[in-house]
Amino acid sequence: MVSLKEENLVYGIKISSIGPGRISGSDLIHEPNNTDLAMKLHYLKCVYFFSGEAVQELTIMHIRKTMFLWLNDEYITCGRFRKSESGRPYLKCNDCGIRFVEANCDKTVEEWLLMEDHSLHNQLVYHQPIGPELIFSPPVYIQVTRFKCGGISLGLSWAHILGDGFSFSDWINRWGLLIGGLKPNALPKFINSEEGSKIPAPIIGKELLSLKRVDPVDDLWVTPNNCKMETFSFHVSPTQMSNLKSKVSGDKHKFRSFESLCAIIWKCIAIVREGFEPKLVTICKKDPYTKGGVLSNSQIISAVRADFPVMDANLDQLVTLLVNQAIDERNVIEATVKTDNGLSDFILYGSNLTFVDLEETDLYGLKIYGKKPDFVYFTIQGVGDEGTVLVLPGKNDPGKDVEVETGRFVTLILPQDVMLKLKFELKNEFSIA
Amino acid sequence: MAPVLPDFSNSVKLKYVKLGYQYLVNHILTLTLVPIMAGILMELLRLGPEEILNLCGSLQLDLVQFLCSFFLVIFIATVYFASKPRTVYLVDYACYKPPFTCRVPFAAFMEHSRLNLADSPKSVEFQMRILERSGLGEETSFPPALHYIPPNRTMDASRADAELVIFTAMDSLFEKTGLKPRDIDILIVNCSLFSPTPSLSAMVINKYKLRSNIKSFNLSGMGCSAGLISIDLARDLLQVHPNSNAVIFSTEIITPNYYTGNNRAMLLPNCLFRMGGAAILLSNRRSEKNRAKYRLVHVVRTHKGTDDKAYRCVYQEEDKEGKVGISLSKDLMAIAAGALKSNITTIGPLVLPASEQLLFLLSLIGRKVFNPKWKPYIPDFKQAFEHFCIHAGGRAVIDELQKNLQLSSEHVEASRMTLHRFGNTSSSSLWYEMSYIEDKGRMKKGNSVWQIAFGSGFKCNSAVWKCNRTIDISTDGPWADCIDRYPVHIPEVVKL
């Protein structure tokens, strides 16, 4: 029986492709580095909602035209993966393009956003994994859904091998500049394996904590799961955030919102999974030294190990652990993937309980005709069994005044059985979710 | 070194002999008349003026006889000028330039093929092999409706495609020539595969509010050579209607004809046919004489339809699953070669210089009388024409013609580069080729151009144009943004 919740609210799907308007070159190749290859089973899914009068005048034809112009410089995202003789994947920049999907919905943007079930946003993103035919699998999909009020949603599916959430956000924002009639000033370049942010030289032999090797997936790049994963999202208002911080530590300003939320959720999950509490977590954050305008997987990936029982720990203690004891694993990841030339398959998100800090992405920086999105939803496809927590910025700009609290939007991707109990725990103890 | 020199000196000697022979035969009239005229002049000078006057007086003409002879001369002159065919000028033409959003890179074509033909990966492999060897480039275009998976082949989409191509190119033609819509007396639209009711010519009349007494025609089903058939029709009409303008629109609307089955003979057109169109303004008005680009000299049409094999070699039909497609037979090249032979047999005497015709005649007599095994003499058409526009039907067609007519690679460059940049745009490809030659700055006053097109039926049609004025490189033609990149080397097989 199909419940009302699963009713298909989106119809009139039309699929085509868009690509660079001019020839990018012949025999152009992009070689993903070892960290890129480690991320290949993960995909980012993001939905931007725009309403208002200005957007009503934005036609599909204009979107396509500006995207063709935008993709002239973004030809990496228009290529297709192949395997070299050694079996290592590389990207052929053959202008094959991005899959472009048009759809319609009979609700208004406002009505849609009032719906509580955030997992419905998946209907606004057309997603297919890469494979089984690598040469015919686009790494990026864009879905434009027109709502009854004339507003639109822009749903993107992005293969993580191309770049992390921060690169992705910069990438789509460059299109936003073109819509507004401006030219993006930082032209993206290839990032060579040797370039990139300042990762220290790979250290062989050190234990890898944040990445897990999985059984070979061949040419279908999908994360193997042993249990059914569920996604749940909730807003944390500025007041709630303020209260949470005080619960963590007497001094509201001692810790950042992200670490406070991490500690709370980690403890709750530990309580819920009594006896099997997660002692090891992975933290992903933006690297402040990464060059802008470049597509790369350069986010800081650190592992945190708790030597004490988490479910009984003080929140203060947990936050201190997260802030001070996080070990940057990027060099170990690089070395581990390098050992067999990128032929093994790994997962990052969900190999341990993972917390991703997306507060510093400029998700609300994608403007159409000067207007920010009403709401941005962000999730990860292909999360492992340990689960992942995403902390996104609230809509309003924090601005320079750190005294002013801003809200957050939290997305949990956890096994079904953990999720139910966690929601209960968070609601009871912390009045969130 | 020694063995090489004699060959070289032999070939040089041969070259001069050939040149001498050509000069002698081509100017035979001049060469025989000059001595005769010189002789008469010498005689006259010898006689002196009084003797000449005596000679005239002895003829004893009276007034009536004199007047009659005078009017006879006037009468003969009038009949001559009245029955002379009206000169048809090509004032200008405009080719459709597809927008960059319609671009079809190889990889995208193959991927869409794979998704559209989900059940037949072998057919996809076949198309890939064709595309690799096709001679097309990465900038050819499909109409917007064919970019969808599955392709949108409805009547609405086809009309939208037709409107996009026709109206854009017509607007361009109006701008280039300053032509007012009300001044169009004859309108001919040719599009082989899409023939709605009301016709495409009616669509043009409706859009541009043309006159109600316009002579409009719509030619469909006549294949890639229909462009020259339209030119022929316009020429005939311009003989009957004095002081008139004729607009011809040659295009192929491929939206309704993307084949979705897996019969190999029918998959070929998908790989080769692309979006394109050309609007041409012809006129017989004397006022256009100065600004017209070309003058139409000959149109020769050859139809091999009596032969069943030729008739069926390009055949639109349903495949085993009921899907409609155009089937190309394996004999296509052989039939094309045969049609070409017929065509050049007719056009040869019209355009070849006397030297070539004499050689051909001698070779013909020799083969008939002496030894049938003699190789037939292929007249050197490079003597008659400076430029060749061979319909860019496919790489094989251009290769075949280059071989048969013994043309150099520069002669077929326009055709090959048009195939590379625009694909096979059917009847309009000849105009993209003309535009290429012009934009390379090669079209000079007095140059002769030979346009050859093949089409279903099986037909081979040619048109001969004479360039009326040296043509400047344009800034708004279809080649404007890429002419500097051409010519490109097109590899035998492109690695996909």
XYZ file of C-alpha atoms in Angstrom, chain B residues 124-424:
301
model
C 25.010 1.587 -30.320
C 28.391 -0.006 -31.130
C 27.555 0.248 -34.821
C 26.687 3.931 -34.530
C 29.935 4.570 -32.702
C 31.906 2.994 -35.553
C 30.018 5.156 -38.066
C 30.580 8.333 -36.087
C 34.301 7.653 -35.707
C 34.722 7.480 -39.477
C 32.062 9.974 -40.492
C 34.187 13.083 -40.980
C 31.869 15.076 -38.692
C 33.257 17.331 -35.983
C 32.223 18.092 -32.413
C 30.272 21.247 -33.204
C 27.402 19.937 -35.355
C 23.880 20.600 -34.098
C 20.619 18.853 -33.443
C 17.316 20.727 -33.129
C 16.252 21.295 -29.475
C 13.611 18.559 -29.525
C 16.140 15.846 -30.371
C 18.217 16.632 -27.289
C 15.586 14.971 -25.113
C 15.684 11.360 -23.960
C 13.585 10.003 -25.620
C 13.612 12.473 -28.528
C 10.498 14.592 -28.839
C 9.325 13.940 -32.400
C 5.847 15.422 -32.257
C 4.309 17.654 -34.896
C 4.528 20.618 -32.536
C 8.223 20.068 -31.968
C 8.805 19.701 -35.728
C 6.966 22.942 -36.449
C 8.955 24.676 -33.722
C 12.169 23.393 -35.300
C 11.031 24.592 -38.746
C 10.116 28.021 -37.383
C 13.438 28.359 -35.626
C 15.515 27.516 -38.696
C 13.394 29.223 -41.355
C 12.546 32.448 -39.573
C 16.071 33.028 -38.298
C 17.651 32.550 -41.724
C 14.918 34.564 -43.481
C 15.430 37.463 -41.060
C 19.115 37.267 -41.836
C 18.415 37.346 -45.587
C 16.141 40.365 -45.271
C 18.796 42.175 -43.319
C 21.593 41.339 -45.746
C 19.723 42.257 -48.899
C 17.354 44.974 -47.692
C 14.564 42.979 -49.304
C 11.041 43.923 -48.247
C 8.642 41.013 -47.700
C 6.136 42.666 -50.024
C 8.677 42.511 -52.857
C 8.845 38.727 -52.965
C 7.123 37.504 -56.131
C 8.070 33.823 -56.015
C 8.605 31.685 -52.909
C 9.913 28.115 -53.046
C 10.528 26.082 -49.909
C 12.099 22.636 -50.126
C 12.161 20.268 -47.183
C 12.173 16.575 -47.978
C 11.000 14.795 -44.863
C 8.670 17.169 -43.060
C 5.645 18.194 -45.033
C 2.818 19.517 -42.848
C -0.456 21.068 -43.920
C -0.494 24.016 -44.313
C 2.880 23.841 -46.028
C 6.120 25.391 -44.843
C 5.837 27.993 -47.608
C 2.422 28.927 -46.218
C 4.093 29.238 -42.825
C 6.560 31.732 -44.276
C 3.814 33.692 -46.003
C 1.867 33.845 -42.770
C 4.822 34.978 -40.697
C 6.106 37.685 -43.009
C 2.739 38.819 -44.443
C 3.755 38.277 -48.049
C 1.576 39.396 -50.956
C -1.611 37.558 -51.740
C -0.659 37.099 -55.396
C 2.649 35.477 -54.582
C 3.625 32.366 -56.562
C 4.440 29.932 -53.779
C 5.642 26.335 -54.044
C 6.554 23.655 -51.523
C 8.770 20.791 -52.652
C 8.881 17.722 -50.459
C 10.212 14.185 -50.821
C 12.915 15.208 -53.264
C 15.921 14.495 -51.080
C 19.209 16.317 -50.735
C 19.277 17.510 -54.340
C 16.023 19.424 -53.913
C 17.899 22.686 -53.403
C 19.054 22.676 -57.012
C 15.622 21.587 -58.186
C 14.253 24.705 -56.487
C 16.865 26.811 -58.241
C 15.830 25.270 -61.564
C 12.164 25.923 -60.855
C 12.873 29.511 -59.864
C 14.896 30.037 -63.027
C 12.054 28.799 -65.205
C 9.550 30.984 -63.382
C 11.816 34.001 -63.718
C 11.776 33.498 -67.507
C 8.019 33.892 -67.510
C 7.714 36.680 -64.957
C 9.747 39.766 -65.764
C 11.212 42.019 -63.135
C 10.727 39.586 -60.252
C 12.342 38.421 -57.027
C 12.372 34.759 -56.042
C 13.202 33.537 -52.544
C 14.219 29.912 -52.111
C 14.484 28.222 -48.740
C 16.381 24.926 -48.634
C 16.351 22.967 -45.410
C 15.792 19.598 -43.816
C 13.738 19.393 -40.626
C 15.164 16.350 -38.914
C 13.057 16.445 -35.731
C 10.391 13.986 -36.906
C 12.884 11.620 -38.475
C 15.204 10.477 -35.739
C 15.121 6.714 -36.121
C 14.533 4.813 -32.892
C 14.810 1.254 -34.149
C 17.849 -0.940 -34.658
C 18.012 -1.695 -38.380
C 21.582 -0.799 -39.299
C 20.834 0.522 -42.766
C 18.442 3.005 -41.169
C 20.695 4.145 -38.323
C 23.120 5.864 -40.671
C 21.033 9.033 -41.220
C 20.875 9.614 -37.430
C 24.654 9.766 -37.371
C 25.045 12.109 -40.316
C 22.052 14.434 -40.656
C 22.215 17.714 -38.743
C 20.345 20.972 -38.366
C 20.779 23.567 -41.102
C 19.040 25.738 -43.682
C 19.703 28.415 -46.271
C 17.629 31.272 -47.699
C 18.541 32.413 -51.224
C 17.393 35.490 -53.121
C 17.294 35.172 -56.916
C 16.250 37.978 -59.203
C 15.934 38.822 -62.895
C 15.767 42.572 -62.282
C 18.380 44.533 -64.173
C 18.823 46.775 -61.145
C 20.333 43.859 -59.235
C 23.035 43.329 -61.801
C 25.633 45.346 -59.927
C 25.207 44.088 -56.423
C 24.373 40.426 -57.197
C 26.969 37.915 -56.084
C 26.507 35.344 -58.846
C 24.871 34.776 -62.175
C 23.219 31.438 -62.892
C 24.734 29.890 -65.999
C 23.478 26.297 -66.214
C 21.329 23.845 -64.281
C 21.564 20.203 -65.324
C 19.269 17.590 -63.830
C 19.753 13.841 -64.182
C 17.237 11.308 -62.914
C 18.073 7.626 -62.694
C 14.692 6.608 -61.330
C 13.949 4.263 -64.248
C 16.425 1.838 -62.783
C 14.812 -0.064 -59.885
C 18.010 -0.334 -57.928
C 18.562 3.407 -58.157
C 14.954 4.101 -57.209
C 15.232 1.986 -54.058
C 18.672 2.959 -52.897
C 17.457 5.702 -50.529
C 14.093 4.457 -49.369
C 11.893 5.545 -46.486
C 10.033 2.581 -45.011
C 9.022 0.807 -41.822
C 11.381 -1.684 -40.240
C 10.349 -5.069 -38.793
C 9.061 -3.360 -35.646
C 7.028 -0.806 -37.525
C 9.414 2.072 -36.883
C 9.876 4.434 -39.801
C 13.357 5.195 -41.057
C 15.327 5.906 -44.210
C 17.122 2.859 -45.500
C 20.375 3.409 -47.413
C 21.333 0.539 -49.667
C 24.839 -0.864 -50.012
C 24.899 0.089 -53.707
C 24.618 3.765 -52.929
C 28.154 4.687 -53.940
C 28.010 2.741 -57.198
C 24.670 4.303 -58.125
C 25.943 7.752 -57.211
C 28.961 7.234 -59.461
C 26.656 6.201 -62.309
C 24.399 9.208 -61.806
C 27.401 11.472 -61.753
C 28.626 10.037 -65.054
C 25.284 10.786 -66.674
C 25.294 14.282 -65.321
C 28.781 15.142 -66.478
C 28.073 13.704 -69.911
C 25.357 16.357 -70.215
C 27.156 19.199 -68.525
C 30.527 18.528 -70.121
C 29.714 19.980 -73.551
C 28.180 23.041 -71.921
C 31.113 24.036 -69.800
C 34.278 22.310 -70.916
C 36.729 24.166 -73.107
C 37.057 22.905 -76.662
C 40.394 21.267 -75.957
C 38.898 18.924 -73.373
C 35.852 18.170 -75.474
C 38.014 17.246 -78.435
C 40.126 14.910 -76.328
C 37.022 13.321 -74.904
C 35.555 12.885 -78.391
C 38.745 11.339 -79.708
C 38.911 8.995 -76.728
C 35.269 8.040 -77.275
C 35.815 7.345 -80.981
C 38.948 5.414 -80.150
C 37.131 3.209 -77.661
C 34.239 2.581 -80.004
C 36.226 2.006 -83.184
C 39.645 0.758 -82.190
C 39.868 -0.782 -78.750
C 37.056 -0.888 -76.182
C 39.642 -1.605 -73.487
C 41.108 1.899 -73.628
C 40.623 3.802 -70.420
C 37.876 6.384 -70.876
C 39.230 9.885 -70.852
C 37.966 11.817 -67.857
C 37.717 15.459 -68.862
C 39.593 17.824 -66.632
C 36.849 19.857 -65.050
C 39.378 21.967 -63.230
C 39.787 23.740 -66.584
C 36.186 24.819 -66.505
C 35.692 25.656 -62.828
C 37.642 27.411 -60.128
C 35.479 26.153 -57.260
C 33.577 22.973 -56.526
C 30.734 22.561 -54.058
C 30.029 18.877 -53.622
C 27.049 18.101 -51.428
C 28.446 17.046 -48.030
C 26.407 13.866 -47.978
C 29.087 11.899 -46.186
C 32.783 11.273 -46.313
C 32.379 8.448 -48.833
C 30.514 10.686 -51.295
C 33.209 13.352 -51.220
C 35.983 10.756 -51.523
C 34.222 9.151 -54.487
C 33.761 12.413 -56.324
C 37.287 13.547 -55.618
C 38.522 10.326 -57.184
C 36.163 10.375 -60.171
C 36.774 14.002 -61.081
C 40.465 13.884 -60.151
C 40.189 16.865 -57.845
C 42.858 18.060 -55.460
C 42.228 18.324 -51.735
C 41.902 22.078 -52.011
C 39.004 21.678 -54.417
C 37.072 19.478 -52.018
C 38.121 21.427 -48.924
C 34.864 23.398 -48.768
C 32.847 20.170 -48.803
C 34.961 18.359 -46.222
C 35.055 21.307 -43.853
C 31.312 21.855 -44.132
C 30.746 18.186 -43.300
C 33.048 18.617 -40.295
C 31.552 21.816 -38.943
C 27.878 21.413 -39.789
C 27.377 17.747 -40.658
C 25.103 16.712 -43.496
